[in-house]
Coordinates of C-alpha atoms in Angstrom, one line a residue:
M1 CA 135.6 99.8 59.3
S2 CA 136.1 99.8 63.0
A3 CA 137.3 97.4 65.3
P4 CA 135.2 94.0 64.7
V5 CA 132.6 93.5 67.3
L6 CA 131.6 89.9 65.6
R7 CA 133.5 87.6 63.4
V8 CA 131.6 84.7 61.7
R9 CA 133.5 82.1 59.9
N10 CA 132.1 79.2 57.8
L11 CA 128.9 79.3 59.6
R12 CA 126.5 76.3 58.7
K13 CA 123.4 75.0 59.9
T14 CA 121.6 71.7 58.8
H15 CA 118.3 70.9 60.4
S16 CA 117.6 67.3 61.5
D17 CA 115.3 66.8 58.2
G18 CA 118.5 67.6 56.2
T19 CA 117.4 71.1 55.2
E20 CA 120.6 73.4 54.8
A21 CA 119.6 76.5 56.1
L22 CA 123.0 78.2 56.1
R23 CA 125.6 77.0 54.0
G24 CA 128.9 78.8 54.8
I25 CA 128.6 82.2 56.2
D26 CA 131.5 84.7 56.5
L27 CA 130.9 87.8 57.9
E28 CA 132.8 90.5 60.1
L29 CA 131.0 93.6 61.7
G30 CA 132.5 96.5 63.4
G31 CA 130.3 99.8 64.6
G32 CA 127.4 101.4 63.1
M33 CA 124.5 99.7 61.3
Y34 CA 124.4 96.6 59.2
G35 CA 121.5 95.8 57.0
L36 CA 120.5 92.0 56.4
L37 CA 118.4 91.5 53.4
G38 CA 116.7 88.4 52.2
P39 CA 113.3 87.0 51.1
N40 CA 111.5 84.9 53.6
G41 CA 113.2 81.5 53.9
A42 CA 116.7 82.9 52.9
G43 CA 118.1 82.0 56.2
K44 CA 117.9 85.3 58.0
T45 CA 116.1 84.3 61.3
T46 CA 118.3 81.1 61.6
L47 CA 121.4 83.2 61.3
L48 CA 120.2 85.7 63.9
S49 CA 119.1 82.8 66.5
I50 CA 122.6 81.4 66.0
L51 CA 124.2 84.9 66.6
V52 CA 122.0 85.4 69.9
L53 CA 123.1 81.9 71.1
A54 CA 119.3 80.4 70.9
L55 CA 120.4 78.0 68.2
E56 CA 123.3 75.8 67.9
P57 CA 125.3 75.7 64.5
T58 CA 126.1 72.7 62.8
A59 CA 129.9 74.0 62.1
G60 CA 131.6 77.3 61.9
E61 CA 133.2 79.7 64.3
L62 CA 131.6 82.7 66.1
L63 CA 133.9 85.4 68.1
Y64 CA 132.6 88.4 69.9
R65 CA 134.9 91.1 71.0
S66 CA 134.5 92.1 74.5
P67 CA 136.5 95.2 75.9
D68 CA 139.3 93.3 76.7
R69 CA 139.3 89.9 74.8
D70 CA 137.6 87.5 72.1
L71 CA 134.9 85.4 73.4
D72 CA 134.4 82.2 71.6
A73 CA 130.8 80.8 71.6
S74 CA 132.0 77.3 71.3
R75 CA 133.4 77.8 74.8
L76 CA 130.6 77.2 77.5
A77 CA 132.7 79.5 80.0
D78 CA 132.3 82.4 77.4
R79 CA 128.6 82.1 76.7
S80 CA 127.1 84.0 79.6
T81 CA 129.6 87.0 78.9
I82 CA 128.4 87.0 75.3
R83 CA 124.9 87.2 76.2
A84 CA 125.7 90.2 78.2
L85 CA 127.0 91.9 75.2
L86 CA 124.1 91.2 73.1
G87 CA 120.5 93.0 72.7
Y88 CA 117.7 91.1 70.8
L89 CA 114.5 92.2 69.5
P90 CA 113.0 89.1 67.8
Q91 CA 110.4 89.2 65.1
D92 CA 107.7 87.6 67.3
F93 CA 108.5 89.9 70.4
R94 CA 105.7 89.9 73.0
P95 CA 106.1 91.5 76.6
L96 CA 104.3 90.3 79.8
A97 CA 100.9 91.7 79.1
L98 CA 99.9 92.3 82.6
L99 CA 102.8 94.2 83.4
S100 CA 102.9 98.0 82.6
G101 CA 105.6 99.2 80.4
R102 CA 107.7 100.6 83.0
E103 CA 107.3 97.4 85.3
Y104 CA 108.2 95.3 82.1
L105 CA 111.6 97.0 81.6
E106 CA 112.3 97.0 85.4
H107 CA 111.7 93.2 85.3
C108 CA 114.0 92.9 82.4
A109 CA 116.6 95.0 84.0
S110 CA 116.4 92.8 87.1
L111 CA 117.0 89.8 85.0
R112 CA 119.7 91.0 83.0
Q113 CA 121.8 93.2 85.7
P114 CA 120.5 91.6 89.0
S115 CA 123.5 93.4 91.0
E116 CA 122.5 96.7 89.8
P117 CA 120.8 98.7 92.6
R118 CA 117.0 99.0 92.2
S119 CA 117.2 102.9 92.0
A120 CA 119.5 102.7 89.1
R121 CA 117.3 100.0 87.3
R122 CA 114.4 102.5 87.5
A123 CA 116.0 105.2 86.3
R124 CA 117.3 103.3 83.1
A125 CA 113.7 102.2 82.5
S126 CA 112.6 105.8 82.8
D127 CA 115.4 106.9 80.3
L128 CA 114.6 104.4 77.7
L129 CA 110.9 105.0 77.9
R130 CA 111.5 108.7 77.3
S131 CA 113.8 107.8 74.4
V132 CA 111.4 105.5 72.5
G133 CA 108.4 107.7 73.1
L134 CA 106.6 105.8 75.7
E135 CA 106.9 108.0 78.6
G136 CA 103.0 108.9 78.5
A137 CA 102.2 105.2 78.2
A138 CA 104.6 103.9 80.7
E139 CA 101.8 102.8 83.3
R140 CA 99.5 101.3 80.7
P141 CA 99.7 97.4 80.6
A142 CA 102.0 96.4 77.8
G143 CA 99.5 93.9 76.4
K144 CA 97.3 97.0 75.5
Y145 CA 99.9 98.6 73.4
S146 CA 99.6 99.0 69.7
G147 CA 101.8 97.2 67.2
G148 CA 104.2 100.2 66.9
M149 CA 104.3 100.9 70.7
M150 CA 105.1 97.3 71.3
R151 CA 108.1 97.2 69.0
R152 CA 109.5 100.3 70.6
L153 CA 109.1 98.7 74.1
G154 CA 110.8 95.8 72.5
L155 CA 113.8 98.0 71.4
A156 CA 114.0 99.5 74.9
Q157 CA 114.0 96.0 76.5
A158 CA 116.8 94.9 74.2
L159 CA 118.8 98.1 75.2
I160 CA 118.2 97.9 79.0
H161 CA 121.5 96.4 79.7
R162 CA 123.5 98.7 77.3
P163 CA 124.7 96.0 74.9
R164 CA 127.7 96.3 72.5
L165 CA 125.6 94.4 69.6
L166 CA 122.0 95.0 69.1
I167 CA 120.2 92.6 66.7
V168 CA 116.6 93.4 65.5
D169 CA 114.5 90.8 63.3
E170 CA 111.9 92.4 60.9
P171 CA 111.2 95.2 63.2
T172 CA 109.0 97.2 61.1
A173 CA 107.1 94.5 59.3
G174 CA 103.2 95.3 59.6
L175 CA 103.7 98.7 60.8
D176 CA 102.0 101.9 59.2
P177 CA 104.5 104.2 57.5
E178 CA 104.5 106.7 60.3
E179 CA 105.6 103.9 62.9
R180 CA 108.2 102.4 60.3
M181 CA 109.8 105.9 60.1
R182 CA 109.8 106.5 63.9
F183 CA 111.2 103.0 64.5
R184 CA 113.9 103.4 61.8
N185 CA 115.0 106.7 63.2
L186 CA 115.2 105.0 66.8
V187 CA 117.4 102.5 65.6
A188 CA 119.6 105.0 63.7
E189 CA 120.2 106.9 66.8
V190 CA 121.1 103.6 68.7
A191 CA 123.7 102.9 66.1
E192 CA 125.7 106.1 66.6
H193 CA 127.1 104.3 69.8
T194 CA 126.1 100.5 69.5
S195 CA 126.7 98.1 66.6
V196 CA 123.4 97.2 65.1
I197 CA 122.3 94.2 62.8
L198 CA 118.9 95.2 61.2
S199 CA 117.5 91.9 59.4
T200 CA 114.5 92.7 57.2
H201 CA 112.9 92.0 53.8
I202 CA 111.9 95.7 53.4
V203 CA 114.7 97.3 51.2
E204 CA 113.3 101.0 52.2
D205 CA 114.4 100.2 56.1
V206 CA 117.9 99.3 54.9
E207 CA 118.1 102.2 52.4
A208 CA 117.2 104.9 54.9
T209 CA 119.5 103.7 57.7
C210 CA 122.5 101.2 56.6
P211 CA 125.9 102.3 55.1
R212 CA 126.5 98.7 54.7
L213 CA 124.4 95.5 53.5
G214 CA 124.4 91.9 53.1
V215 CA 122.0 89.9 50.9
L216 CA 121.3 86.5 52.0
W217 CA 119.6 83.8 49.6
N218 CA 119.4 80.1 50.0
G219 CA 121.7 80.0 53.0
R220 CA 124.5 82.1 51.5
L221 CA 125.7 85.6 51.8
H222 CA 125.8 86.5 48.0
F223 CA 126.7 90.3 48.7
D224 CA 128.3 92.4 51.3
G225 CA 129.0 95.9 50.7
S226 CA 127.5 99.4 50.3
P227 CA 124.1 100.2 49.0
A228 CA 126.2 102.3 46.2
D229 CA 128.1 98.9 45.4
L230 CA 124.8 97.1 44.8
L231 CA 123.6 100.0 42.7
R232 CA 126.5 99.9 40.4
R233 CA 126.1 96.0 40.1
A234 CA 122.9 96.4 38.5
T235 CA 123.8 99.7 36.3
G236 CA 123.4 98.9 32.6
K237 CA 121.3 95.7 33.2
L238 CA 117.7 97.2 33.8
W239 CA 115.4 98.0 31.0
R240 CA 111.8 99.4 31.0
L241 CA 109.8 97.5 28.1
P242 CA 106.3 98.0 27.0
E243 CA 103.9 95.4 28.6
Q244 CA 103.4 93.4 25.3
A245 CA 106.9 93.7 23.8
P246 CA 108.5 90.3 23.6
L247 CA 111.0 89.4 26.4
P248 CA 114.5 88.5 24.9
P249 CA 116.0 85.2 25.6
G250 CA 117.8 85.2 29.1
A251 CA 116.0 88.2 30.5
E252 CA 114.0 88.2 33.6
T253 CA 110.9 90.4 34.6
L254 CA 111.4 92.2 37.9
G255 CA 107.9 93.8 38.0
M256 CA 105.4 96.0 36.4
R257 CA 105.4 99.7 36.4
A258 CA 102.7 102.5 35.6
A259 CA 103.6 104.3 32.4
V260 CA 102.0 107.1 30.4
L261 CA 100.1 104.5 28.3
G262 CA 99.2 101.5 30.2
H263 CA 102.0 99.6 32.0
E264 CA 105.6 98.5 31.3
R265 CA 107.8 96.0 32.5
L266 CA 110.9 96.4 34.6
V267 CA 113.3 93.6 33.2
R268 CA 117.1 92.5 33.8
A269 CA 118.8 92.0 30.7
E270 CA 122.6 91.7 29.9
Q271 CA 122.0 93.5 26.4
A272 CA 119.5 96.3 25.5
P273 CA 116.2 94.6 24.4
E274 CA 114.3 95.7 21.2
R275 CA 112.1 98.6 22.4
G276 CA 114.0 98.6 25.8
T277 CA 114.7 101.9 27.8
A278 CA 117.6 102.0 30.0
H279 CA 116.3 102.1 33.7
T280 CA 118.6 104.0 36.4
P281 CA 117.9 101.7 39.3
H282 CA 116.8 102.3 42.8
L283 CA 118.2 100.2 45.7
E284 CA 115.1 97.9 45.5
D285 CA 115.6 97.6 41.8
A286 CA 119.2 96.5 42.2
Y287 CA 118.2 94.0 44.9
A288 CA 115.7 92.4 42.9
A289 CA 118.2 92.1 40.1
L290 CA 120.6 90.3 42.1
L291 CA 118.0 88.0 43.7
S292 CA 116.9 87.2 40.1
E293 CA 120.3 86.4 38.9
L294 CA 120.4 83.9 41.9
G295 CA 117.1 82.4 42.0
G296 CA 115.0 83.5 39.1
A297 CA 111.4 83.7 39.3
A298 CA 111.2 82.3 42.7
A299 CA 113.2 85.0 44.1
I300 CA 111.3 87.6 42.4
H301 CA 108.0 86.2 43.6
S302 CA 109.3 86.6 47.1
I303 CA 110.2 90.3 46.5
L304 CA 106.9 90.9 45.0
E305 CA 105.3 89.2 48.2
A306 CA 107.2 91.5 50.4
T307 CA 106.2 94.5 48.4
S308 CA 102.6 93.6 48.5
D309 CA 103.0 93.2 52.4
A310 CA 104.4 96.6 52.9
S311 CA 101.7 98.1 50.6
V312 CA 99.1 96.6 52.7
A313 CA 100.5 98.2 55.9
S314 CA 100.7 101.5 54.2
S315 CA 97.3 101.4 53.1
S316 CA 95.8 100.5 56.5
A317 CA 97.6 103.6 57.9

C-alpha cells in the first residue's frame, strides 16, 4: 500500500440517545480506491461524516497526511488544513438550483480557493465540466439537471480544489444502469491520482472499481481486504438447494435463484446439505454470506432490500 493518506484508530460514536453508531473503527488508507460496503444503518454515513469533520466522534484518533506532516483532527489549528485536503459528495447532494452548472462550480471554487485568480477558477470549472460530461449543459440551471447529471456535477464540485482524498456516499443509488456505469468510470479515473473512499450498499459498484474493500456492520469493520479475500472466505460454504428441500440446522438462506425447474435457494452452510450443490460465489454472494454470519436474517433482509432498490432503478431506465 502507498504512503497512508488517512489513519483512523479506535473511532467511536455514541449518539445522545445512547445508540452506538461506531464501536471502534481502525483503518489506514493510501492511494487508489477503497470500497466501503454495508447495509443501511451499518454506520457508513456516520463514519463519513466524521471523516469530513462534519460530525465529532465520541472517541478515537483521526490523522490526515499533508504533503509535509500529519494533521490531527482533534487539533483546532489543523482542521482548516484538513478540510482543504478533502473532497466530499454526500448522498443528498443538491446544488444551488438557480445557478447554472458553470456558475455553481465557479461559486464553489471561490469559497474553497478564494486567493486563486478568477480566470484560474473559470478554467478549472470548464475543465471539470468537460471531464464529467456536462460541457453541453454548463449554462443550464443546475436545478433542472437529471439525477445522473446532478451526481456528476456533485463530483465536479468535490474536485474543484484538487483534494488529496475524495469521499463519495452512495453516489449511484437510484441511477439507471447507464448513468451508474458512467459515474463509476468517472470515479475510477479520479482514483488514478487521488485517494477515494466509495461508500455504497451496491456490491456491483465496488466489484467494478475497488481493489480493496471494507464491510461495515453494526458499527464495526468486520472485513478489510481484497475482493479475492472475501471470495475465498465464502468458498466451500455456499450451496444451491431445491426450493422445497429441508434447510439443515445452522444454515441460512441468502436468497432465491431461478433454476431449470422452478426455483432454488442459495444457502450458507458449513457442511454440504442433503441435495445441495456447491455454488461458486460471486462477490455479492460472498458479501451476503459474511453478513449472514454477522447478523443473520436481519442482515440478509437488508441486502435483499438493496438488491430490490437497484432492480427498480434498472427497470426504470
